[in-house]
Coordinates of C-alpha atoms and ligand atoms in Angstrom, one line a residue:
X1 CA -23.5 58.2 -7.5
X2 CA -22.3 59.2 -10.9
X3 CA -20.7 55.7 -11.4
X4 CA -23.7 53.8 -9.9
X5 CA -25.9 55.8 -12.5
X6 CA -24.1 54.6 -15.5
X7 CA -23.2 51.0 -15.0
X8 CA -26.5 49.2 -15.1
X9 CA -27.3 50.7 -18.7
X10 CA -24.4 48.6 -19.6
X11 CA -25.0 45.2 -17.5
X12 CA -28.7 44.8 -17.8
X13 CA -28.5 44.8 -21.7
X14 CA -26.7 41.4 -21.5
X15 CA -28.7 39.8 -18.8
X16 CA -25.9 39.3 -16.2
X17 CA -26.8 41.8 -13.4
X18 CA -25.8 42.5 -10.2
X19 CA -22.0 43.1 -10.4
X20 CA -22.9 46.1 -9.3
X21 CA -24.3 45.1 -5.9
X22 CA -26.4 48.9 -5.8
X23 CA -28.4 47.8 -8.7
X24 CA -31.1 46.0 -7.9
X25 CA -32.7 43.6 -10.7
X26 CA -35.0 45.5 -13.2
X27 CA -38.7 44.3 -12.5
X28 CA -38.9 42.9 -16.0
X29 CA -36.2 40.4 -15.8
X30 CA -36.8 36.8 -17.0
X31 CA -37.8 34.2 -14.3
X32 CA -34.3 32.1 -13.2
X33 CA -33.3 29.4 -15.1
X34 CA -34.6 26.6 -13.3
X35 CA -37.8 28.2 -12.9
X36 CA -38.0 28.9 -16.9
X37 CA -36.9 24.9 -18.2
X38 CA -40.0 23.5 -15.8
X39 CA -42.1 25.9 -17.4
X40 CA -41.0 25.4 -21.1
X41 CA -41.7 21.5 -20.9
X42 CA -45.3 22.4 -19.8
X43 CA -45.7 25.1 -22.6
X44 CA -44.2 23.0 -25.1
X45 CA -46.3 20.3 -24.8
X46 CA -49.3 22.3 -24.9
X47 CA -48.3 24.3 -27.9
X48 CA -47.8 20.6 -29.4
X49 CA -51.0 19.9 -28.4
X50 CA -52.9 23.0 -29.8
X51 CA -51.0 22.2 -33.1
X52 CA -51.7 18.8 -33.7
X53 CA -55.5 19.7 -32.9
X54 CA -55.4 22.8 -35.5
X55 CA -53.9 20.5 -37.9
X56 CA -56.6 18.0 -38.0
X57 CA -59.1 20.9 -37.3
X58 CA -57.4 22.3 -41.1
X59 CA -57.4 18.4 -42.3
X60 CA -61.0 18.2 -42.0
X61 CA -62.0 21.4 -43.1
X62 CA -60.0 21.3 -46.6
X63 CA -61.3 17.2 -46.9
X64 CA -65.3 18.6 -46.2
X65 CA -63.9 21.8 -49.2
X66 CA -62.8 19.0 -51.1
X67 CA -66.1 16.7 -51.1
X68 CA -68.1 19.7 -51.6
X69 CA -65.9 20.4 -54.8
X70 CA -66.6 17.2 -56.3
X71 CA -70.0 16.9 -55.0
X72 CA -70.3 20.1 -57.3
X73 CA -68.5 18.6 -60.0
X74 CA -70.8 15.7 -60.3
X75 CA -73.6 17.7 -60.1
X76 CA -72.5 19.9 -63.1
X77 CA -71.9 17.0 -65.4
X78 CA -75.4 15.9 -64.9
X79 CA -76.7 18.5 -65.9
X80 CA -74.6 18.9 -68.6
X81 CA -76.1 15.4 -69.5
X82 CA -79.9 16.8 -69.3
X83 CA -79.7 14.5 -66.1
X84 CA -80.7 11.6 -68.7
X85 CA -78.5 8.9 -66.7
X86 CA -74.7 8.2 -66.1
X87 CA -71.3 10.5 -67.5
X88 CA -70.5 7.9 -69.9
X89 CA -73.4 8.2 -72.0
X90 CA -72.6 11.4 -72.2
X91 CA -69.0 11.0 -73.5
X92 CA -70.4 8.7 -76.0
X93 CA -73.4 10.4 -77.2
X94 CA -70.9 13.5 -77.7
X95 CA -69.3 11.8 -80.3
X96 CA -69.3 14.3 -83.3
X97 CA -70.3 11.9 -86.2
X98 CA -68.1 13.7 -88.7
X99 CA -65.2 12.5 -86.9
X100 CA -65.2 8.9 -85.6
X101 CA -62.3 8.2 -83.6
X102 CA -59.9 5.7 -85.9
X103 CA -60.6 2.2 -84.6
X104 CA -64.1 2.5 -85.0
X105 CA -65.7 0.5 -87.7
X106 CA -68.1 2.3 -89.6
X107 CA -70.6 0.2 -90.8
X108 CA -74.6 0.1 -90.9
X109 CA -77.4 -2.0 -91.6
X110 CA -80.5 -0.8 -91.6
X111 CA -84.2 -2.8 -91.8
X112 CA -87.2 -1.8 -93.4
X113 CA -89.7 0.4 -91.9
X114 CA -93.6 0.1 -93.2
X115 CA -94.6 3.6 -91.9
X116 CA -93.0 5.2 -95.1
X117 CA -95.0 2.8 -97.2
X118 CA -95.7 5.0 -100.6
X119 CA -93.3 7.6 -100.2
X120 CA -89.3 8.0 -102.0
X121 CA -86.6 7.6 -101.0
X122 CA -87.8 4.3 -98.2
X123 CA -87.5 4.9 -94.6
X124 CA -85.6 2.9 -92.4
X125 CA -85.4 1.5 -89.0
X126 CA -81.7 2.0 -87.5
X127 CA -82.4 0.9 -84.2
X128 CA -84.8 -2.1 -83.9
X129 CA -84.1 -5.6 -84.4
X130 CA -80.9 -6.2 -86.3
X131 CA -80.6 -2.5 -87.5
X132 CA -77.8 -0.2 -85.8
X133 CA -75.6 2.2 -87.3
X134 CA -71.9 2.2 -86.2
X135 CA -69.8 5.3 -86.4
X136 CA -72.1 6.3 -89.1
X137 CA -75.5 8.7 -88.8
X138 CA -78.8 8.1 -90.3
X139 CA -80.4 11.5 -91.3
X140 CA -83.8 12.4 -93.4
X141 CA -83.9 8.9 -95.3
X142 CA -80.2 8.5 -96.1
X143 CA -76.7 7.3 -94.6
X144 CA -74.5 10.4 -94.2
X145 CA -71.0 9.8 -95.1
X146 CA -68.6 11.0 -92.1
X147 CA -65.3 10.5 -93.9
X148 CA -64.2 9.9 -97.4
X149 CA -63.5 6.4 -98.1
X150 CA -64.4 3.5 -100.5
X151 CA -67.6 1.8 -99.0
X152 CA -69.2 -1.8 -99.3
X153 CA -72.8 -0.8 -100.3
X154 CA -75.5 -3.2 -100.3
X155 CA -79.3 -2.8 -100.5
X156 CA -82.2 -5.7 -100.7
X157 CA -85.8 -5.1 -101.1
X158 CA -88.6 -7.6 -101.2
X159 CA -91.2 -7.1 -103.8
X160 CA -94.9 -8.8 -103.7
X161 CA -98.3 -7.9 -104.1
X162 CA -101.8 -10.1 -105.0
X163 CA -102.3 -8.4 -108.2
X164 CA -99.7 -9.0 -111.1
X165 CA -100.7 -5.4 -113.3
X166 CA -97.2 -6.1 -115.1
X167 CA -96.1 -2.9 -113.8
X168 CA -92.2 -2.3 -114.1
X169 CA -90.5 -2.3 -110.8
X170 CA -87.1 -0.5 -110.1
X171 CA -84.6 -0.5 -107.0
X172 CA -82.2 2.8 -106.9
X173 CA -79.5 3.2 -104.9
X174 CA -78.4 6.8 -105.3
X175 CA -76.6 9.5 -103.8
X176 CA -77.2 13.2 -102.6
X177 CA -73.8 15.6 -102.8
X178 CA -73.4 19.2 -102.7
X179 CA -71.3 19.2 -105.9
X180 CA -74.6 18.6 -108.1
X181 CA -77.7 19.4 -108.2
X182 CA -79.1 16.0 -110.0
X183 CA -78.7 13.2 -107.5
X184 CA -76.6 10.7 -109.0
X185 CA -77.4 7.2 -109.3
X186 CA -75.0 4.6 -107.9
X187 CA -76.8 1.1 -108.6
X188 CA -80.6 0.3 -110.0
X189 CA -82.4 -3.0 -111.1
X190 CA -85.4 -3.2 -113.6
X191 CA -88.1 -6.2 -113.0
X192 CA -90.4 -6.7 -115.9
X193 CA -92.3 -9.8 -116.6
X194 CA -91.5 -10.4 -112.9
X195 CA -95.2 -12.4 -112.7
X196 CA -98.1 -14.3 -114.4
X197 CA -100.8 -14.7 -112.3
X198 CA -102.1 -13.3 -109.2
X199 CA -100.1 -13.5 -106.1
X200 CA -96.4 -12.8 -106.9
X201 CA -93.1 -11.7 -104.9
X202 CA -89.9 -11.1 -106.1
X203 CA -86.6 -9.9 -104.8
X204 CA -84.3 -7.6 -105.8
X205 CA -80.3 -7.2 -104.9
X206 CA -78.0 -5.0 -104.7
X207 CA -74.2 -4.2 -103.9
X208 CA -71.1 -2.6 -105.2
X209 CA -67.7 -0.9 -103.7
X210 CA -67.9 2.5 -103.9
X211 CA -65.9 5.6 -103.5
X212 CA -68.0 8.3 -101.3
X213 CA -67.1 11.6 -99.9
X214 CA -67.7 13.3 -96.7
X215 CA -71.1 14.7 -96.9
X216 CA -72.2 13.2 -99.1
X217 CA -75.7 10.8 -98.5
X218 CA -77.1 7.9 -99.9
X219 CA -80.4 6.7 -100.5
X220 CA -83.0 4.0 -101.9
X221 CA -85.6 4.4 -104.0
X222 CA -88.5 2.5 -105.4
X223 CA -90.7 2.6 -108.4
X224 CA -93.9 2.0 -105.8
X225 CA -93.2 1.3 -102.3
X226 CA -96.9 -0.1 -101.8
X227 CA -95.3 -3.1 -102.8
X228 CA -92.8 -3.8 -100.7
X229 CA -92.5 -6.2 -98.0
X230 CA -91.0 -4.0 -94.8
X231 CA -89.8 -7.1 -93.1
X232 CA -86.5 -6.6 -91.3
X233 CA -85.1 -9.8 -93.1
X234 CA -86.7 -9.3 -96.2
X235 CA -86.1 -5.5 -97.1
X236 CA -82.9 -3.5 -96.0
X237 CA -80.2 -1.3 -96.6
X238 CA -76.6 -1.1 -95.3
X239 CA -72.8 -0.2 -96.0
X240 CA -69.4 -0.5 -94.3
X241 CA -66.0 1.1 -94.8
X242 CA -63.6 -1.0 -96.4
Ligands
NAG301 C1 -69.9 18.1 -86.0 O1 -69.2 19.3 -85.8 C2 -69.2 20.1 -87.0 C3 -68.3 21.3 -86.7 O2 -67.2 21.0 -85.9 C4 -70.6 20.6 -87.2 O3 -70.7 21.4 -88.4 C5 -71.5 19.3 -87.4 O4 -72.8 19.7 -87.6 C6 -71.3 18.4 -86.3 N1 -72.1 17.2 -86.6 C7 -72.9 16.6 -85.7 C8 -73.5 15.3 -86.2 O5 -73.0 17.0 -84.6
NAG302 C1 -86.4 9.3 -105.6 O1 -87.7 9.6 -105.3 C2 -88.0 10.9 -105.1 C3 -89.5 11.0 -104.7 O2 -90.3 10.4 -105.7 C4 -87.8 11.7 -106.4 O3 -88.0 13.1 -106.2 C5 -86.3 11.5 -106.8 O4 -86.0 12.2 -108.0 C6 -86.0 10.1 -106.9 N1 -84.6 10.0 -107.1 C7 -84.0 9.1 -108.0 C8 -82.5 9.1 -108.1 O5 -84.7 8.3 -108.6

């Protein structure tokens, strides 16, 4: 009894029972091997089965995340637009004007604009007709240099009026910079004797190459802007960076 006590401890460990015929097999042992393989090939497949549905299950789940994401995404940049239309207005609008990227032309040519008629420095149209402004902003009146450089500047203005009163007339281009006070003048043109009888017009041209830096603005006066002709192709105003 003593022996029969101690042997299975040792035999059942390992699986192989039964050489000890008095030992019957524990209740827990693992179904024969026949039994098991038939089994495994069913389980197997199944488990296949459960995974290959899990993994599209997961494949759908992170592709719905993902849309949501950009869904987000899209939404965000809209509003980051004001919702005003599509995101490559807004890369473009973003443009800070004090650095134009380097391929970029600056150059601008801006048309004359009656509302201002009888006020200094003239207003201009930047938009309309054959005015735009490239790489370069037009603020309060006046061009606002982005970047040092030496400019082509060019201004025309068209002068005419019923009455000849034999007034002088006078064309300024000039400058604004935050190293003076006094506005500096870059070009001007005095008319006299410009008429004899009623019913007169007259132009007046201007342009020079000239050295500007950044910040500063430049501007176009009149001695009396009641008598200019505000036609785009008549009156204007524009540079470009050499
Ligand atoms: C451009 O950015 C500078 C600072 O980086 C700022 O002082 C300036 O006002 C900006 N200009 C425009 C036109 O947004
Ligand atoms: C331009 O006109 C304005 C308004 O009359 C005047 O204040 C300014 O001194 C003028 N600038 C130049 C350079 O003539």
């Amino acid at each position: 009894m003593q022996q029969n006590y101690l042997y299975p401890q040792v035999f059942m460990v390992d699986g192989s029972q039964n050489l000890n015929p008095y030992v019957p097999p524990p209740a827990w042992a693992l179904p024969t091997l026949k039994k098991k393989r038939k089994l495994d090939w069913r389980t197997v497949g199944t488990i296949l089965l459960l995974n290959l549905v899990l993994l599209a299950l997961a494949g759908l789940a992170l592709g719905t995340v993902y849309l949501l994401e950009l869904q987000k995404e899209i939404q965000e940049m809209k509003q980051d637009n004001g919702g005003k239309g599509p995101v490559a207005h807004k890369i473009i609008g973003a443009q800070n004007f004090t650095q134009p990227p380097k391929d970029l032309r600056i150059a601008a040519h801006l048309t004359g604009d009656s509302i201002t008629a009888g006020s200094n420095p003239l207003v201009w149209d930047d938009q309309k007709g054959h005015a735009f402004t490239s790489g370069i902003l037009y603020k309060d009146r006046g061009l606002v240099i982005n970047k040092a450089g030496i400019f082509f500047v060019y201004s025309k203005i068209y002068f005419r009026s019923y009455v000849c009163d034999r007034k002088n007339l006078e064309h300024i281009v000039f400058k604004r910079t935050d190293r003076y006070r006094k506005e500096l003048i870059l070009m001007e043109a005095k008319k006299t004797n410009y008429c004899s009888g009623n019913g007169w017009a007259t132009n007046s041209y201007q342009a020079g190459i000239i050295h500007l830096l950044k910040g500063e603005s430049i501007y176009v006066n009149v001695s009396d802007s009641r008598l200019v002709d505000f036609a785009e192709s008549k009156t204007f105003f524009g540079l470009y960076k050499l």
